[in-house]
Coordinates of C-alpha atoms and ligand atoms in Angstrom, one line a residue:
M1 CA -43.7 7.7 -35.5
S2 CA -41.8 10.8 -36.6
F3 CA -38.2 10.5 -37.8
S4 CA -36.9 12.5 -34.8
L5 CA -38.7 10.2 -32.3
L6 CA -37.3 7.2 -34.0
L7 CA -33.8 8.7 -33.9
I8 CA -34.1 9.5 -30.2
S9 CA -35.4 6.0 -29.4
T10 CA -32.6 4.4 -31.3
I11 CA -30.0 6.6 -29.5
F12 CA -31.6 5.8 -26.2
I13 CA -31.7 2.1 -26.8
G14 CA -28.1 2.1 -28.1
F15 CA -27.0 4.0 -25.0
L16 CA -28.7 1.6 -22.6
S17 CA -27.4 -1.4 -24.5
Y18 CA -23.8 -0.1 -24.2
Y19 CA -24.1 0.2 -20.4
V20 CA -25.8 -3.2 -20.1
W21 CA -23.0 -4.7 -22.2
I22 CA -20.3 -3.2 -19.9
W23 CA -22.1 -4.2 -16.8
S24 CA -22.5 -7.8 -17.9
Y25 CA -18.8 -8.2 -18.8
W26 CA -17.9 -10.6 -16.0
I27 CA -21.2 -12.5 -16.4
R28 CA -20.2 -13.1 -20.0
K29 CA -16.7 -14.2 -18.9
G30 CA -18.1 -16.6 -16.3
V31 CA -16.3 -14.8 -13.4
K32 CA -18.2 -14.6 -10.2
G33 CA -18.6 -11.4 -8.2
P34 CA -21.1 -8.9 -6.9
R35 CA -23.0 -7.5 -9.9
G36 CA -24.4 -4.2 -8.8
I37 CA -26.5 -2.3 -11.4
P38 CA -26.0 -1.1 -14.9
F39 CA -24.3 2.4 -15.2
S40 CA -22.9 2.3 -11.7
G41 CA -21.8 -1.3 -11.4
I42 CA -20.9 -1.6 -7.7
M43 CA -19.6 2.0 -7.4
H44 CA -22.5 3.2 -5.2
R45 CA -21.3 0.6 -2.6
F46 CA -18.0 2.4 -2.4
Q47 CA -19.3 5.8 -1.4
D48 CA -19.9 5.3 2.4
Y49 CA -17.4 7.4 4.4
D50 CA -18.1 5.4 7.5
Y51 CA -17.9 2.0 5.9
P52 CA -14.9 2.4 3.5
F53 CA -14.6 0.6 0.2
W54 CA -12.0 -1.9 1.6
R55 CA -14.5 -3.2 4.2
V56 CA -16.9 -3.8 1.4
M57 CA -14.2 -5.6 -0.6
M58 CA -13.3 -7.7 2.4
D59 CA -17.0 -8.8 2.8
W60 CA -17.1 -9.7 -0.9
T61 CA -13.8 -11.6 -0.7
K62 CA -15.3 -13.8 2.0
E63 CA -18.2 -14.5 -0.2
Y64 CA -16.5 -14.9 -3.6
G65 CA -12.9 -15.9 -2.8
P66 CA -9.5 -14.5 -3.7
I67 CA -10.3 -13.5 -7.3
Y68 CA -13.6 -12.0 -8.5
G69 CA -14.9 -9.4 -11.0
I70 CA -16.7 -6.1 -10.5
T71 CA -17.6 -3.2 -12.7
E72 CA -17.1 0.4 -11.6
G73 CA -19.0 2.7 -14.0
V74 CA -17.4 1.9 -17.4
E75 CA -14.4 0.2 -15.8
K76 CA -14.0 -3.6 -15.3
T77 CA -11.9 -4.7 -12.4
L78 CA -10.6 -7.9 -10.9
V79 CA -10.3 -7.8 -7.1
V80 CA -7.6 -10.1 -5.9
S81 CA -6.2 -11.2 -2.5
D82 CA -3.9 -14.0 -3.8
P83 CA -0.3 -13.0 -3.0
E84 CA 1.1 -14.9 -6.0
F85 CA -1.3 -13.2 -8.3
V86 CA -0.4 -9.8 -6.9
H87 CA 3.3 -10.4 -7.2
E88 CA 2.9 -11.5 -10.8
V89 CA 1.0 -8.3 -11.7
F90 CA 3.1 -5.8 -9.7
V91 CA 6.5 -7.2 -10.3
T92 CA 7.0 -10.1 -12.7
Q93 CA 4.5 -8.9 -15.4
F94 CA 5.1 -5.1 -14.8
D95 CA 5.5 -4.7 -18.6
N96 CA 1.9 -5.7 -19.1
F97 CA 0.6 -3.7 -16.0
Y98 CA 2.4 -0.4 -16.0
G99 CA -0.7 1.8 -15.7
R100 CA -2.9 2.7 -12.7
K101 CA -6.7 2.7 -12.5
L102 CA -7.6 6.3 -13.1
N103 CA -10.8 8.4 -13.0
P104 CA -11.4 10.6 -16.0
L105 CA -11.5 13.5 -13.6
Q106 CA -7.7 13.0 -13.2
G107 CA -7.2 13.9 -16.9
D108 CA -5.7 11.9 -19.8
P109 CA -2.3 10.7 -18.5
N110 CA -0.9 11.0 -22.1
K111 CA -2.1 14.5 -22.8
N112 CA -2.4 16.3 -19.5
K113 CA 0.6 18.7 -19.3
R114 CA 0.5 18.6 -15.5
A115 CA 0.3 14.8 -15.3
H116 CA 2.5 13.5 -12.5
L117 CA 4.1 10.3 -11.2
V118 CA 0.9 8.9 -9.9
S119 CA -1.1 9.3 -13.1
T120 CA 1.4 8.9 -15.9
Q121 CA 2.3 5.6 -17.5
G122 CA 4.7 4.1 -20.0
H123 CA 7.6 6.2 -21.2
R124 CA 6.3 9.4 -19.6
W125 CA 6.1 7.8 -16.2
E126 CA 9.6 6.3 -16.6
R127 CA 11.0 9.7 -17.5
L128 CA 9.4 11.4 -14.5
R129 CA 10.4 8.6 -12.2
T130 CA 14.0 8.8 -13.4
L131 CA 14.1 12.6 -12.9
S132 CA 12.4 12.4 -9.5
S133 CA 14.2 9.5 -7.9
P134 CA 17.4 11.4 -7.0
T135 CA 15.2 13.7 -4.9
F136 CA 15.0 10.9 -2.3
S137 CA 18.6 9.8 -2.4
N138 CA 20.5 9.5 0.9
K139 CA 22.4 12.7 0.0
N140 CA 19.2 14.7 -0.5
L141 CA 17.4 13.2 2.4
K142 CA 20.3 14.2 4.7
K143 CA 19.8 17.8 3.4
I144 CA 16.1 17.7 4.1
M145 CA 16.8 16.4 7.7
K146 CA 17.5 19.9 9.0
T147 CA 14.0 21.1 7.8
V148 CA 12.4 18.0 9.3
D149 CA 14.3 18.5 12.6
D150 CA 13.0 22.1 12.8
S151 CA 9.4 20.9 12.4
V152 CA 10.0 18.2 15.0
A153 CA 11.2 20.9 17.5
E154 CA 8.2 23.1 16.6
L155 CA 5.7 20.2 17.1
M156 CA 7.3 19.3 20.4
R157 CA 6.7 22.9 21.6
H158 CA 3.0 22.6 20.6
L159 CA 2.7 19.2 22.1
E160 CA 4.1 20.4 25.4
K161 CA 1.5 23.1 25.6
G162 CA -1.3 20.8 24.3
C163 CA -0.8 18.0 26.8
A164 CA 0.0 20.1 29.8
G165 CA -1.8 19.2 33.0
G166 CA -2.4 15.6 31.6
K167 CA -4.8 16.8 28.9
T168 CA -5.8 14.3 26.2
V169 CA -4.8 15.3 22.7
D170 CA -5.8 14.1 19.3
M171 CA -2.5 13.0 17.9
L172 CA -3.9 12.8 14.4
E173 CA -4.3 16.6 14.4
Y174 CA -0.8 17.2 15.6
Y175 CA 0.7 14.8 13.0
Q176 CA -1.3 16.5 10.2
E177 CA 0.2 19.9 11.3
F178 CA 3.7 18.2 11.3
T179 CA 3.6 16.6 7.9
I180 CA 2.0 19.6 6.1
D181 CA 4.6 21.8 7.7
I182 CA 7.4 19.7 6.3
I183 CA 5.9 19.2 2.8
G184 CA 5.1 23.0 2.7
K185 CA 8.7 23.8 3.4
I186 CA 10.2 21.3 1.0
A187 CA 7.7 21.4 -1.8
M188 CA 5.9 24.8 -1.7
G189 CA 8.4 27.4 -1.0
Q190 CA 7.1 27.9 2.6
T191 CA 9.9 29.6 4.5
Q192 CA 9.0 29.0 8.1
S193 CA 6.8 26.7 10.3
L194 CA 3.2 27.6 10.3
M195 CA 1.8 25.0 12.7
F196 CA -1.8 25.5 13.7
E197 CA -2.1 28.5 11.4
N198 CA -1.2 26.9 8.1
P199 CA -3.7 28.2 5.4
M200 CA -2.9 25.2 3.2
L201 CA -4.1 22.6 5.7
P202 CA -7.9 23.1 5.4
K203 CA -7.6 23.1 1.6
V204 CA -5.6 19.9 1.5
K205 CA -7.8 18.3 4.2
S206 CA -10.9 19.0 2.2
I207 CA -9.5 16.9 -0.7
F208 CA -9.2 13.9 1.6
V209 CA -12.2 14.3 3.7
D210 CA -15.0 15.0 1.2
G211 CA -12.9 14.8 -2.0
R212 CA -15.0 15.3 -5.1
K213 CA -17.2 12.4 -4.3
H214 CA -20.0 13.2 -6.7
A215 CA -17.8 14.5 -9.5
F216 CA -15.7 11.2 -9.3
F217 CA -18.8 9.1 -9.2
A218 CA -20.4 10.8 -12.2
S219 CA -17.1 10.8 -14.2
A220 CA -16.6 7.1 -13.7
M221 CA -20.0 6.5 -15.3
F222 CA -19.8 9.1 -18.0
P223 CA -16.2 9.7 -18.8
F224 CA -16.9 12.8 -21.0
L225 CA -18.2 14.5 -17.9
G226 CA -14.7 14.2 -16.3
A227 CA -13.1 16.4 -19.0
M228 CA -15.9 18.9 -18.7
L229 CA -15.7 19.1 -15.0
R230 CA -11.9 19.5 -15.1
Q231 CA -12.3 22.5 -17.3
I232 CA -14.9 24.1 -15.0
F233 CA -12.8 23.4 -11.9
S234 CA -9.7 25.0 -13.5
M235 CA -11.8 28.1 -14.4
F236 CA -13.2 28.5 -10.8
P237 CA -10.3 27.4 -8.5
S238 CA -12.2 28.6 -5.4
I239 CA -14.8 25.7 -5.8
Q240 CA -12.0 23.2 -6.2
P241 CA -9.3 23.0 -3.6
A242 CA -6.9 21.0 -5.9
S243 CA -6.8 23.8 -8.6
D244 CA -6.4 26.4 -5.8
I245 CA -3.4 24.5 -4.4
M246 CA -2.0 24.0 -7.9
N247 CA -2.1 27.8 -8.4
I248 CA -0.2 28.4 -5.1
I249 CA 2.5 25.9 -6.2
E250 CA 2.7 27.5 -9.6
K251 CA 3.3 30.9 -7.9
A252 CA 6.1 29.4 -5.7
V253 CA 7.9 27.8 -8.7
K254 CA 7.6 31.1 -10.8
A255 CA 9.0 33.1 -7.8
R256 CA 11.9 30.7 -7.6
I257 CA 12.7 31.0 -11.3
D258 CA 12.4 34.8 -11.1
Q259 CA 14.7 34.8 -8.1
R260 CA 17.3 32.7 -9.9
K261 CA 17.1 35.1 -12.9
T262 CA 17.5 38.2 -10.7
D263 CA 20.5 36.6 -8.8
E264 CA 22.1 35.8 -12.2
K265 CA 21.6 39.4 -13.5
L266 CA 23.0 40.9 -10.3
G267 CA 25.9 38.4 -10.5
I268 CA 25.0 37.0 -7.1
E269 CA 26.9 33.8 -6.5
V270 CA 24.5 31.0 -5.7
S271 CA 25.8 28.1 -3.6
G272 CA 24.6 25.5 -6.0
E273 CA 23.1 23.6 -3.1
P274 CA 19.4 22.9 -3.6
Q275 CA 17.2 24.5 -0.9
D276 CA 14.2 22.2 -1.4
F277 CA 12.3 20.0 -3.9
I278 CA 11.6 23.1 -6.1
D279 CA 15.3 23.5 -6.6
L280 CA 15.9 19.8 -7.1
F281 CA 13.2 19.6 -9.8
L282 CA 14.3 22.8 -11.6
D283 CA 17.8 21.3 -11.7
A284 CA 16.8 17.7 -12.4
R285 CA 18.2 16.3 -15.6
A286 CA 18.6 12.9 -17.0
D287 CA 20.9 11.4 -19.5
V288 CA 19.4 12.0 -22.9
D289 CA 20.9 8.7 -24.3
F290 CA 18.8 6.8 -21.7
F291 CA 15.5 8.2 -23.2
E292 CA 16.5 7.7 -26.8
Q293 CA 17.4 4.1 -26.0
E294 CA 14.1 3.6 -24.1
A295 CA 12.1 5.2 -26.8
K296 CA 13.1 2.4 -29.2
D297 CA 11.8 -0.3 -26.8
D298 CA 8.3 -1.7 -27.0
F299 CA 7.5 -0.4 -23.6
G300 CA 4.5 1.8 -23.2
K301 CA 2.2 3.4 -25.7
T302 CA 3.0 7.0 -24.9
Q303 CA 4.5 8.6 -28.0
I304 CA 7.7 10.5 -27.3
T305 CA 7.8 13.3 -29.8
K306 CA 10.6 15.2 -28.1
V307 CA 13.1 13.8 -25.8
D308 CA 13.6 16.3 -23.0
K309 CA 16.1 15.8 -20.3
H310 CA 14.6 18.5 -18.0
L311 CA 11.2 18.6 -16.3
T312 CA 9.0 21.2 -17.9
F313 CA 7.5 24.0 -15.8
D314 CA 4.1 22.2 -15.8
E315 CA 5.6 18.9 -14.9
T316 CA 7.5 20.5 -12.0
V317 CA 4.2 22.0 -10.7
G318 CA 2.4 18.6 -11.2
Q319 CA 5.2 16.7 -9.4
L320 CA 5.2 19.1 -6.4
F321 CA 1.4 18.9 -6.2
V322 CA 1.4 15.1 -6.1
F323 CA 4.2 15.1 -3.5
L324 CA 2.1 17.3 -1.3
L325 CA -1.0 15.1 -1.6
A326 CA 0.8 11.8 -1.4
G327 CA 3.2 12.9 1.3
Y328 CA 1.1 14.8 3.8
D329 CA -1.9 12.6 4.7
T330 CA -0.2 9.2 4.5
T331 CA 2.7 10.0 6.8
A332 CA 0.4 11.6 9.4
L333 CA -1.8 8.6 9.3
S334 CA 1.1 6.1 9.7
L335 CA 2.3 8.1 12.7
S336 CA -1.2 8.1 14.2
Y337 CA -1.6 4.3 13.8
S338 CA 1.9 3.6 15.3
S339 CA 1.1 5.9 18.3
F340 CA -2.2 4.2 18.9
L341 CA -0.7 0.8 18.8
L342 CA 2.1 1.8 21.1
A343 CA -0.4 3.2 23.6
T344 CA -2.4 0.0 23.6
H345 CA 0.7 -2.2 23.8
P346 CA 2.8 -0.8 26.7
E347 CA 5.3 -3.6 26.5
V348 CA 6.1 -2.8 22.9
Q349 CA 6.3 0.9 23.8
R350 CA 8.7 0.1 26.6
K351 CA 11.0 -1.8 24.2
C352 CA 10.8 1.1 21.7
Q353 CA 11.8 3.6 24.4
E354 CA 14.7 1.5 25.6
E355 CA 16.0 1.4 22.0
V356 CA 15.6 5.2 21.7
D357 CA 17.4 5.8 25.0
R358 CA 20.2 3.4 24.0
E359 CA 20.7 4.5 20.3
C360 CA 19.8 8.2 20.5
S361 CA 21.1 9.5 23.7
D362 CA 22.5 12.7 22.0
P363 CA 20.0 15.6 21.8
E364 CA 20.6 15.7 18.0
V365 CA 19.3 12.7 16.0
T366 CA 21.4 11.9 12.9
F367 CA 20.8 9.8 9.8
D368 CA 23.1 7.1 11.3
H369 CA 21.1 7.1 14.6
L370 CA 17.9 6.5 12.6
S371 CA 19.4 3.4 10.8
K372 CA 20.0 1.9 14.3
L373 CA 16.3 2.1 15.3
K374 CA 15.5 -1.4 14.2
Y375 CA 12.7 -2.1 16.7
M376 CA 11.0 1.2 15.8
D377 CA 11.2 0.2 12.2
W378 CA 9.4 -3.1 13.0
V379 CA 6.7 -1.1 14.9
I380 CA 6.0 1.1 12.0
K381 CA 6.0 -1.9 9.6
E382 CA 3.6 -3.8 11.8
A383 CA 1.3 -0.8 12.2
L384 CA 1.2 -0.5 8.4
R385 CA 0.3 -4.2 8.2
F386 CA -2.6 -3.6 10.6
Y387 CA -3.7 -0.5 8.8
P388 CA -2.6 -0.4 5.1
L389 CA -4.0 3.1 4.9
A390 CA -3.3 3.7 1.1
S391 CA -4.8 0.5 -0.2
I392 CA -6.9 2.4 -2.7
V393 CA -3.9 2.8 -4.9
H394 CA -2.9 -0.8 -4.8
N395 CA -4.0 -1.3 -8.3
R396 CA -2.8 -1.7 -11.9
K397 CA -4.3 -1.4 -15.3
C398 CA -3.6 -4.2 -17.8
M399 CA -1.9 -2.5 -20.8
K400 CA -1.3 -5.7 -22.9
A401 CA -3.6 -8.7 -22.8
T402 CA -2.0 -11.6 -20.8
T403 CA -2.6 -14.5 -18.5
V404 CA -1.9 -14.3 -14.8
C405 CA -2.0 -17.5 -12.7
G406 CA -4.2 -19.1 -15.3
V407 CA -6.6 -16.2 -15.5
E408 CA -6.9 -14.4 -18.9
I409 CA -6.9 -10.7 -18.6
E410 CA -7.9 -8.3 -21.4
E411 CA -6.2 -5.0 -22.1
G412 CA -8.0 -2.2 -20.1
T413 CA -9.0 -4.5 -17.2
N414 CA -7.9 -3.2 -13.8
V415 CA -6.5 -5.3 -11.0
Q416 CA -7.4 -4.0 -7.5
V417 CA -5.8 -5.7 -4.5
D418 CA -7.9 -6.4 -1.4
T419 CA -4.9 -5.6 0.8
W420 CA -6.7 -5.6 4.1
T421 CA -7.7 -9.3 3.5
M422 CA -4.1 -10.2 2.6
H423 CA -2.6 -8.3 5.6
K424 CA -4.9 -10.3 7.9
D425 CA -4.5 -13.7 6.2
P426 CA -3.3 -16.4 8.6
N427 CA -1.9 -18.4 5.7
I428 CA 0.6 -15.6 5.1
W429 CA 1.2 -14.4 8.7
G430 CA 0.5 -17.4 10.8
D431 CA -2.1 -18.0 13.6
D432 CA -1.0 -14.9 15.5
V433 CA -2.1 -12.7 12.5
N434 CA -4.4 -10.6 14.7
E435 CA -1.7 -9.8 17.3
F436 CA 0.3 -6.6 17.0
K437 CA 3.7 -8.2 17.1
P438 CA 6.7 -6.1 15.8
E439 CA 9.0 -9.1 16.4
R440 CA 7.6 -10.9 13.4
W441 CA 9.8 -8.6 11.3
E442 CA 12.9 -9.7 13.0
S443 CA 14.0 -12.1 10.2
G444 CA 13.7 -9.4 7.6
D445 CA 11.0 -8.1 5.2
E446 CA 11.8 -10.3 2.3
Q447 CA 9.9 -13.3 3.3
F448 CA 6.6 -11.3 3.2
I449 CA 7.4 -8.8 0.5
Q450 CA 8.7 -11.3 -2.0
K451 CA 5.7 -13.4 -1.6
G452 CA 3.5 -10.4 -2.5
G453 CA 1.5 -10.5 0.7
Y454 CA 2.6 -7.1 2.2
L455 CA 2.3 -3.9 0.3
P456 CA 1.6 -0.7 2.4
F457 CA 3.9 1.2 0.0
G458 CA 3.0 -0.8 -3.0
M459 CA 5.3 -3.1 -4.9
G460 CA 7.6 -3.3 -8.0
P461 CA 8.9 -0.5 -10.1
R462 CA 6.0 1.8 -9.1
I463 CA 6.6 1.3 -5.3
C464 CA 6.1 4.6 -3.3
I465 CA 8.9 6.9 -4.2
G466 CA 8.6 8.8 -0.9
M467 CA 8.8 5.8 1.4
R468 CA 12.2 6.7 2.8
L469 CA 11.3 10.3 3.4
A470 CA 8.1 9.2 5.2
L471 CA 10.1 6.7 7.4
M472 CA 12.7 9.4 8.2
E473 CA 10.0 11.9 9.3
E474 CA 8.2 9.3 11.4
K475 CA 11.3 8.0 13.2
M476 CA 12.7 11.5 13.9
L477 CA 9.4 12.6 15.5
L478 CA 8.7 9.4 17.4
T479 CA 12.2 9.4 18.7
Q480 CA 11.8 12.8 20.3
I481 CA 8.3 12.0 21.6
L482 CA 9.3 8.7 23.1
K483 CA 12.4 10.2 24.8
K484 CA 10.1 12.6 26.6
Y485 CA 6.7 11.0 26.9
T486 CA 4.8 7.7 27.2
F487 CA 1.6 7.4 25.2
E488 CA -1.4 6.3 27.2
T489 CA -5.0 5.7 26.4
T490 CA -7.8 7.6 28.3
S491 CA -11.5 7.4 28.5
E492 CA -11.6 9.6 25.4
T493 CA -9.6 7.1 23.3
V494 CA -11.8 5.3 20.7
I495 CA -10.9 1.6 21.0
P496 CA -11.0 -0.1 18.6
L497 CA -10.3 2.8 16.2
K498 CA -13.2 3.9 14.1
L499 CA -11.8 3.8 10.5
V500 CA -13.3 6.1 7.9
G501 CA -12.4 7.6 4.5
R502 CA -13.0 7.4 0.8
S503 CA -9.4 7.7 -0.5
T504 CA -6.9 7.0 2.4
T505 CA -8.2 5.2 5.5
A506 CA -8.1 7.4 8.6
P507 CA -9.0 6.9 12.3
S508 CA -11.9 9.3 13.3
S509 CA -9.5 10.4 16.1
V510 CA -6.5 9.2 18.1
N511 CA -7.1 10.7 21.5
L512 CA -4.1 9.9 23.8
K513 CA -2.5 11.2 26.9
L514 CA 1.3 11.9 26.9
R515 CA 2.7 11.2 30.3
P516 CA 6.1 12.8 30.9
R517 CA 8.7 10.1 31.4
H518 CA 10.5 11.9 34.2
S519 CA 7.4 11.0 36.4
D520 CA 8.1 7.3 35.8
Ligands
HEM1 C1 3.6 6.3 5.3 C2 3.6 7.1 4.2 C3 3.2 6.7 2.8 C4 2.5 5.6 2.4 C5 1.9 4.5 3.2 C6 2.5 5.6 1.0 C7 1.9 4.7 0.1 C8 2.0 4.7 -1.2 C9 1.5 3.7 -2.1 C10 0.7 2.4 -1.6 C11 1.8 4.0 -3.4 C12 1.4 3.2 -4.6 C13 2.6 2.2 -4.9 C14 2.3 1.2 -6.0 O1 1.4 1.5 -6.9 O2 2.9 0.2 -6.1 C15 2.5 5.2 -3.4 C16 3.0 5.9 -4.5 C17 3.5 7.1 -4.4 N1 3.9 7.8 -3.3 FE1 3.6 7.3 -1.4 N2 3.2 6.7 0.6 C18 3.7 7.4 1.7 C19 4.4 8.6 1.7 C20 4.8 9.3 0.6 C21 5.6 10.5 0.6 C22 6.2 11.2 1.9 C23 5.7 10.9 -0.7 C24 6.4 12.1 -1.3 C25 6.7 13.2 -0.7 C26 5.0 10.0 -1.5 C27 4.9 10.0 -2.9 C28 4.4 9.0 -3.7 C29 4.4 9.1 -5.2 C30 4.9 10.3 -6.0 C31 3.9 7.9 -5.6 C32 3.7 7.4 -7.1 C33 4.9 6.5 -7.5 C34 4.9 6.0 -8.9 O3 3.8 5.7 -9.4 O4 6.0 6.0 -9.5 N3 4.5 9.0 -0.7 N4 2.6 5.6 -2.0

């Protein structure tokens, strides 16, 4: 046998052995679970758009119980649906689980200069979170309200036309136009509503609908491919909607910086009031002492070489990009599920309308009005219990070996929550778990949230930062719709909803009729 043949055979056997070693991780640990096949693990089972990953996990949970192990390419993951375990990982032991499960295609969270809140970890995440949190303060949300209100009015005009003559409309499409309109105006420099002609929508939709399925799959098995593909995508933005969107945001941020410089040169007095998220991020600053203090702690591996109290240009672009992705689809889906459940539960809808009539009789809806819409709040919460649409991100990476509820977890292991099982667990919710019952929220959230059994927005220090904005948008729009219309199902409504998706979980459609209330 020639030397080169021997070398090739040795490399090949070494390569195979490496993948068999990873694949057999849970077998060696004595943890039960579906085994899949070397290289892919079980990842090929998570690729079906019509039978989303969470359905597969629910099936496995029935077979293997509340804690089991899977391998996903080179990643090892514990799938859990035990609330105590989840609470321990997300809240109590956050210091050991401060990272997220990432695909190499998302870049190295410690090196990627455009890394954002969703992907960063340790000190870098903490710094971004501190700088971004004020964006969602009451003061800033109140400023954004005017923008949201304009989009509500614009959507109502479109709805009026769309549902004229008792026509059935797909509410999902309307809600997507609504949420992209708002996020376009607050995060991308869009100056006016572009509903039903927004060039951004097809680009953003394509990320959620087809994603980069094959690229993600290949990168999870062969991480070096992730870095190569990222490079290729950034060179050819037209084949990769995410890079294309990033370029548009980059131009918007540059334009704002230039405008500020020009105003300064011309001595134009600027009000100092931020117009949108771009302004808020350009002006964001944090107390330097805070970071110097934190840098001394043993929290996170990210090396801080320079303590910067401002967001860099690239961080600003990265943040705006993630706000667009995280804020558009999720909020539109949450609105769609609530509307569907209202249409299929007329008694609940009637109570919601009574509340709206009582608390929001003025044409203008204010921040204070929204805080009085308690029943609507329960409706949205209960809809998110039924459909925890963002469950794919309910995960953490173990950054320091530890033991959780008696299970030893090695550094680098992921914990993925099987949220759909937990949200339908009679031990947590009672025997009426399958009933859509907003009243179950009457005694407050704490009983469910503290136990770790409810997490549509996640849990602990990394809980969704945009939650309050999402709820504000949803309540403002639902208020105006319910004042004017009653949702009804028609022969075109798919019941039960057909749920699809690879990242977030979407209904295939939410076809409803909007009956004008003056005809009641
Ligand atoms: C109904 C609407 C929404 C749902 C269901 C949702 C859900 C989630 C979930 C489950 C997480 C992960 C939390 C965790 O790991 O514990 C998350 C994180 C995040 N969300 Fe949302 N989200 C929504 C709306 C928004 C909006 C409107 C924005 C911004 C405009 C946003 C921005 C983010 C960001 C930046 C993170 C990462 C937070 C961090 O790691 O520090 N989300 N969201």
